[in-house]
Amino acid sequence: MEENRKAEKKRSSFSGRLGYVLAVAGSAVGLGNIWRFPYLAAKYGGGIFLLVYLVLVVTFGYALIVSETALGRMTRRSPIGAFAKFGKGLPFRFGGWINAAVPLLIVPYYCVIGGWVCKYLFEYLRGGTMELAQDAYFSTFLGSAGGVEGWFLLFAALTIGIILLGVEKGVERMSKIMMPLLVVLAVFVAIYSVTRPGALEGVKYLLIPNFSNFSLMTVVAAMGQMFYSLSIAMGVLYTYGSYLPKDVDIEKSTGQVELFDTAIAVLAGLMVIPAVFAFSGGDAQALQAGPSLMFITLPKVFASMGFGRFAGVAFFLLVLFAALTSSISLAETGVSTFQDQLGWSRKKCTALVAAILLGLGTLCALGYNALDFLQVLGMDMLDFFDFLTNSVMMPIGALATCFLITRAVGLNAIAQEMELSSAFRRKRMYGVFMKYFAPICLLIILVSSLLNVFGVISM
Ligand code: PHE
């Protein structure tokens, strides 16, 4: 007993709920909120996308965050260990590995986008506010292999360098100052953006659901975004949960993380989407710009401001921090998985992660230029990895978690774990959700997104 308590003390490194919420929010808030959310919302129907997203966050997202955190805290292990604790068979091994593999496939292309952020920061520092606002600037940049690869390497080196030097904590501490600053600046830019002539149409497009824009793809995209943004089905929450003291209320902290993460995504949507309407008349093509949307639209906003260069520098610097804390937590998850499973030294595992990162990241960076003939299922490499992880692997990982809980761990055991700290307020909803609703929806989403890319159905 005494031993147990000691071990418990040793592993729990969060001081309490606030420390935990800040750490999870640091991992959750990143390019997903600022870069990915606005372009998906623009592409998949605006208000209807937002509505579907919100419903998913408070149902699916809630149940899955609670599950992963509770499993992590119960087993005190990261995903592979947590799955292995309840069974030795193939499904358990597969469930653990799929959750652990996702971050390794996300971090390469995450660093490519991080590189774009570095490039824009550099150009604003140099005073290129007007050039950056030109329509063709971004596509010209994407077309230069050396440019995209070089900036990717810089961001990747920052991520790996910080892990090797062991200064993640310092970066996280810095980000506690940078993150609030980012929110303040984003509020300013959003206000500026929504008050441009013609922007009101964009605000309406983002906030008012228009059911004629609904398609199954809206749900698939919103679901993928929810996993991505909240860091679900990537092993991250298992790992954080394993460091959580037993007296922290999991439900309350989950609610706070979700609120914070969603608020930042909506704020980013308000910076970007109204600007599409103000500067490009909201034409359908501009709304479909995809991954490049933020990089095309925001420079136009900054160029029209009196202090645009300053705003550009501040914005991309703050985004760089948000992106770094997330990419570090992605890479770190990979490193600790290899350490646990292969028993190698930390240095060796970091080198392995770096090799994967450089190899796959280069494929994504060059997929827009030197290797643009390389297409998988009609997608560029970056889009392909994004699709593979968010629309295929994460639903499978989440299905594995549902399976683990309902078949092996038992809903009662999860409830007991939750009740160690407080009453499990949404226990009934949680049970119904994990048993029926979540597995069925996940299967439908998975099958239909696969049929869609293989051209069997069109969504
Ligand atoms: N949630 C992060 C984002 O929105 C991405 C991420 C996922 C980071 C998983 C860490 C772990 O950008």
Tab-separated table of C-alpha atoms and ligand atoms in Angstrom, residues 27-33 103 106 110 225 227-232 234 236 261 325-327 329-330 333, ligand 1:
chain	number	residue	atom	x	y	z
A	27	SER	CA	-0.922	20.386	-26.780
A	28	ALA	CA	-4.436	20.930	-28.117
A	29	VAL	CA	-4.091	24.514	-29.282
A	30	GLY	CA	-1.906	24.688	-32.347
A	31	LEU	CA	-2.032	24.794	-36.104
A	32	GLY	CA	-5.198	22.701	-35.911
A	33	ASN	CA	-7.130	25.635	-34.506
A	103	PRO	CA	1.542	11.162	-33.972
A	106	ILE	CA	1.273	13.692	-38.251
A	110	TYR	CA	2.912	19.382	-39.171
A	225	GLN	CA	-10.940	18.018	-37.193
A	227	PHE	CA	-9.770	14.368	-33.317
A	228	TYR	CA	-6.938	16.512	-34.610
A	229	SER	CA	-7.677	19.634	-32.647
A	230	LEU	CA	-8.375	17.960	-29.322
A	231	SER	CA	-5.412	15.561	-29.709
A	232	ILE	CA	-7.744	12.532	-29.485
A	234	MET	CA	-3.093	9.855	-30.704
A	236	VAL	CA	-1.366	11.931	-26.095
A	261	ASP	CA	-9.744	24.906	-27.753
A	325	THR	CA	4.477	23.287	-28.337
A	326	SER	CA	2.211	20.999	-30.356
A	327	SER	CA	4.931	19.582	-32.585
A	329	SER	CA	4.310	17.034	-27.873
A	330	LEU	CA	3.741	14.991	-31.048
A	333	THR	CA	4.965	10.974	-27.814
B	1	PHE	N1	-4.056	19.432	-31.398
B	1	PHE	C1	-2.943	20.007	-32.074
B	1	PHE	C2	-3.411	21.141	-32.975
B	1	PHE	O1	-4.555	21.494	-32.977
B	1	PHE	C3	-2.197	18.985	-32.872
B	1	PHE	C4	-1.652	17.956	-31.972
B	1	PHE	C5	-2.203	16.723	-31.913
B	1	PHE	C6	-0.627	18.232	-31.131
B	1	PHE	C7	-1.726	15.773	-31.031
B	1	PHE	C8	-0.158	17.317	-30.257
B	1	PHE	C9	-0.698	16.081	-30.211
B	1	PHE	O2	-2.628	21.697	-33.686
